């Protein structure tokens, strides 16, 4: 029987919790990791209506993009929709898991979903994050190097952009003197030993540190392994905010806006005058993305598709780029489809349901 922890394990391989913003509250918000799952309802938000839908569809797990709980709940009196939703979920033994800014920040996440719906090519992270990478340096006898590296690669080390199994090695001479109580793989107790060794270096995401060190220690032949870890300032090109890519061919402004409405299923688009008559390079950010405007301009995007722009913020386009505000809900509602496609590949015989409830609090009179 599939348990909640099994679903969470796969979700956190897709979007590690360490990638969420400091203000965020992604993770298991209600429920126990050990509970067996009857089915999972996938939604953008969690409301009382969503919990009721889960009940009706026999789903005891809700996987949502937006966390229902952002701030600490000091009381559960049902005085607002957050408290009522949490109470209803607990009473009906329904777990709630949120996968929010961590899913925003990964390649193939929320922004990739938007980019793919627009048909963009050559997609990359718009604003890569720093301080998410580590470097492992270790020393090993030359005949053991490749076997150790293979195990480290399998644990997640050595990936740089679109390249895998990346490493660097130099050859030298290692020296050591085994003590009387030592159990050396090479050499004898009390005798200075010299060994042909490789100094090896590999990069890896910082959240994998424990896995990488464990893999090194288990695969290394020495009783005492010489290694050290270094935090890197490098940008992680696979993790960050927003995405940017290109249309197969440039479109006139009006044709691009039509494409945007159809692709994202929106009834209206708020936009600024275009700096260019033809639109090809597009930056995107699901949800409130105005903070990424300088990155969109720096990446020479013709248009920036996002949401939640305030009146005065539209002036920031300064005729350098066309800002297109399609609405918060509209920019992220397809996240539930992204999650469905991902989880159905991991659990092909498991009940996954897309929510039918429209949780958008905004209505339009057209």
Coordinates of C-alpha atoms in Angstrom, one line a residue, residues 198-355:
X198 CA 44.2 10.9 -7.5
X199 CA 42.9 14.2 -6.1
X200 CA 39.3 14.3 -7.4
X201 CA 36.8 17.1 -7.4
X202 CA 33.0 16.9 -8.1
X203 CA 30.2 19.5 -7.8
X204 CA 26.7 18.7 -6.4
X205 CA 23.6 20.4 -5.1
X206 CA 24.1 21.3 -1.4
X207 CA 20.9 19.4 -0.3
X208 CA 22.6 16.2 -1.3
X209 CA 25.5 16.6 1.0
X210 CA 24.7 13.8 3.4
X211 CA 24.0 11.4 0.5
X212 CA 27.3 12.3 -1.3
X213 CA 29.5 12.0 1.8
X214 CA 27.8 8.7 2.7
X215 CA 28.4 7.4 -0.8
X216 CA 32.1 8.4 -0.6
X217 CA 32.7 6.8 2.7
X218 CA 31.0 3.5 1.7
X219 CA 32.8 3.2 -1.6
X220 CA 36.3 4.3 -0.6
X221 CA 38.8 1.5 0.2
X222 CA 40.7 3.4 3.0
X223 CA 39.9 3.1 6.6
X224 CA 40.3 6.8 7.0
X225 CA 39.1 8.9 4.0
X226 CA 40.8 12.2 3.3
X227 CA 38.2 14.6 1.9
X228 CA 36.8 18.1 2.3
X229 CA 33.7 20.1 1.3
X230 CA 33.6 23.6 -0.1
X231 CA 30.6 25.8 -0.4
X232 CA 30.4 27.5 -3.9
X233 CA 29.1 30.9 -4.9
X234 CA 28.4 29.7 -8.4
X235 CA 24.9 30.1 -9.9
X236 CA 23.0 26.9 -10.2
X237 CA 21.8 27.0 -13.8
X238 CA 19.1 24.4 -13.1
X239 CA 17.5 26.2 -10.1
X240 CA 16.1 29.7 -9.9
X241 CA 13.2 32.0 -10.5
X242 CA 11.4 32.4 -13.8
X243 CA 12.2 31.0 -17.2
X244 CA 13.1 32.4 -20.6
X245 CA 12.9 30.9 -24.1
X246 CA 12.1 31.6 -27.7
X247 CA 9.2 31.0 -30.1
X248 CA 9.9 29.0 -33.2
X249 CA 9.3 32.2 -35.2
X250 CA 8.7 35.8 -34.3
X251 CA 5.1 36.9 -34.1
X252 CA 3.4 40.4 -34.5
X253 CA 2.2 41.7 -31.1
X254 CA -1.4 41.0 -31.8
X255 CA -0.7 37.4 -32.9
X256 CA 1.4 36.8 -29.8
X257 CA -1.3 38.1 -27.5
X258 CA -3.8 35.7 -29.2
X259 CA -1.3 32.8 -28.7
X260 CA -1.0 33.8 -25.1
X261 CA -4.8 33.9 -24.5
X262 CA -5.3 30.5 -26.2
X263 CA -2.3 28.7 -24.6
X264 CA -3.0 29.9 -21.1
X265 CA -6.8 29.8 -21.4
X266 CA -7.3 33.4 -20.3
X267 CA -10.1 35.8 -21.2
X268 CA -8.0 38.9 -21.0
X269 CA -4.4 40.1 -20.9
X270 CA -3.2 43.4 -19.3
X271 CA -0.2 44.6 -21.2
X272 CA 2.1 47.5 -22.0
X273 CA 3.0 48.9 -25.4
X274 CA 5.6 46.8 -27.0
X275 CA 9.1 48.0 -27.6
X276 CA 9.3 45.7 -30.6
X277 CA 6.8 45.1 -33.5
X278 CA 7.7 41.4 -33.5
X279 CA 7.8 39.2 -30.4
X280 CA 10.0 36.1 -30.2
X281 CA 12.0 35.9 -26.9
X282 CA 9.7 35.4 -23.9
X283 CA 10.4 35.5 -20.2
X284 CA 7.8 34.0 -17.9
X285 CA 7.1 33.7 -14.1
X286 CA 4.1 32.1 -12.6
X287 CA 2.4 34.2 -9.9
X288 CA 3.7 37.5 -8.8
X289 CA 6.8 38.1 -10.9
X290 CA 7.4 41.9 -11.1
X291 CA 10.7 41.4 -9.2
X292 CA 12.1 39.6 -12.2
X293 CA 11.6 42.4 -14.7
X294 CA 15.3 43.5 -14.6
X295 CA 16.3 39.9 -15.3
X296 CA 13.8 39.7 -18.2
X297 CA 15.3 42.9 -19.7
X298 CA 18.8 41.7 -19.1
X299 CA 18.0 38.5 -21.0
X300 CA 16.7 40.6 -23.9
X301 CA 13.2 39.3 -23.7
X302 CA 10.7 41.0 -26.0
X303 CA 7.8 40.1 -23.6
X304 CA 7.5 39.2 -19.9
X305 CA 4.5 37.0 -19.0
X306 CA 3.6 37.0 -15.3
X307 CA 0.9 38.2 -12.9
X308 CA -0.1 40.6 -10.1
X309 CA 1.4 43.8 -11.6
X310 CA 0.4 47.0 -9.8
X311 CA -0.6 50.1 -11.8
X312 CA 2.7 52.0 -11.2
X313 CA 4.8 48.9 -11.9
X314 CA 3.7 48.8 -15.5
X315 CA 5.6 52.1 -16.1
X316 CA 8.8 50.2 -15.3
X317 CA 8.6 48.6 -18.8
X318 CA 10.0 51.9 -20.1
X319 CA 9.4 50.8 -23.6
X320 CA 12.2 48.2 -23.2
X321 CA 9.9 45.2 -23.0
X322 CA 6.2 44.3 -23.1
X323 CA 4.7 43.3 -19.8
X324 CA 1.8 40.8 -20.0
X325 CA -0.2 40.3 -16.8
X326 CA -2.5 37.2 -17.2
X327 CA -3.6 36.8 -13.6
X328 CA -2.2 34.8 -10.7
X329 CA -4.6 31.9 -10.9
X330 CA -4.4 31.7 -14.7
X331 CA -0.6 31.6 -14.7
X332 CA -0.4 28.7 -12.2
X333 CA -3.6 26.7 -12.5
X334 CA -1.8 24.2 -14.9
X335 CA 0.5 23.3 -12.1
X336 CA -1.9 20.5 -11.1
X337 CA -1.5 19.1 -14.6
X338 CA 2.3 19.2 -14.2
X339 CA 2.0 17.3 -10.9
X340 CA -0.4 14.8 -12.4
X341 CA 1.9 14.0 -15.3
X342 CA 4.9 13.6 -13.0
X343 CA 3.2 11.4 -10.3
X344 CA 1.4 9.2 -12.8
X345 CA 4.8 8.3 -14.2
X346 CA 5.9 7.3 -10.7
X347 CA 2.7 5.6 -9.5
X348 CA 0.9 4.3 -12.7
X349 CA -1.7 2.3 -10.8
X350 CA -2.5 4.9 -8.2
X351 CA -5.6 7.1 -8.0
X352 CA -4.6 10.7 -9.0
X353 CA -7.4 13.2 -9.4
X354 CA -7.3 16.7 -10.9
X355 CA -9.4 19.1 -8.9

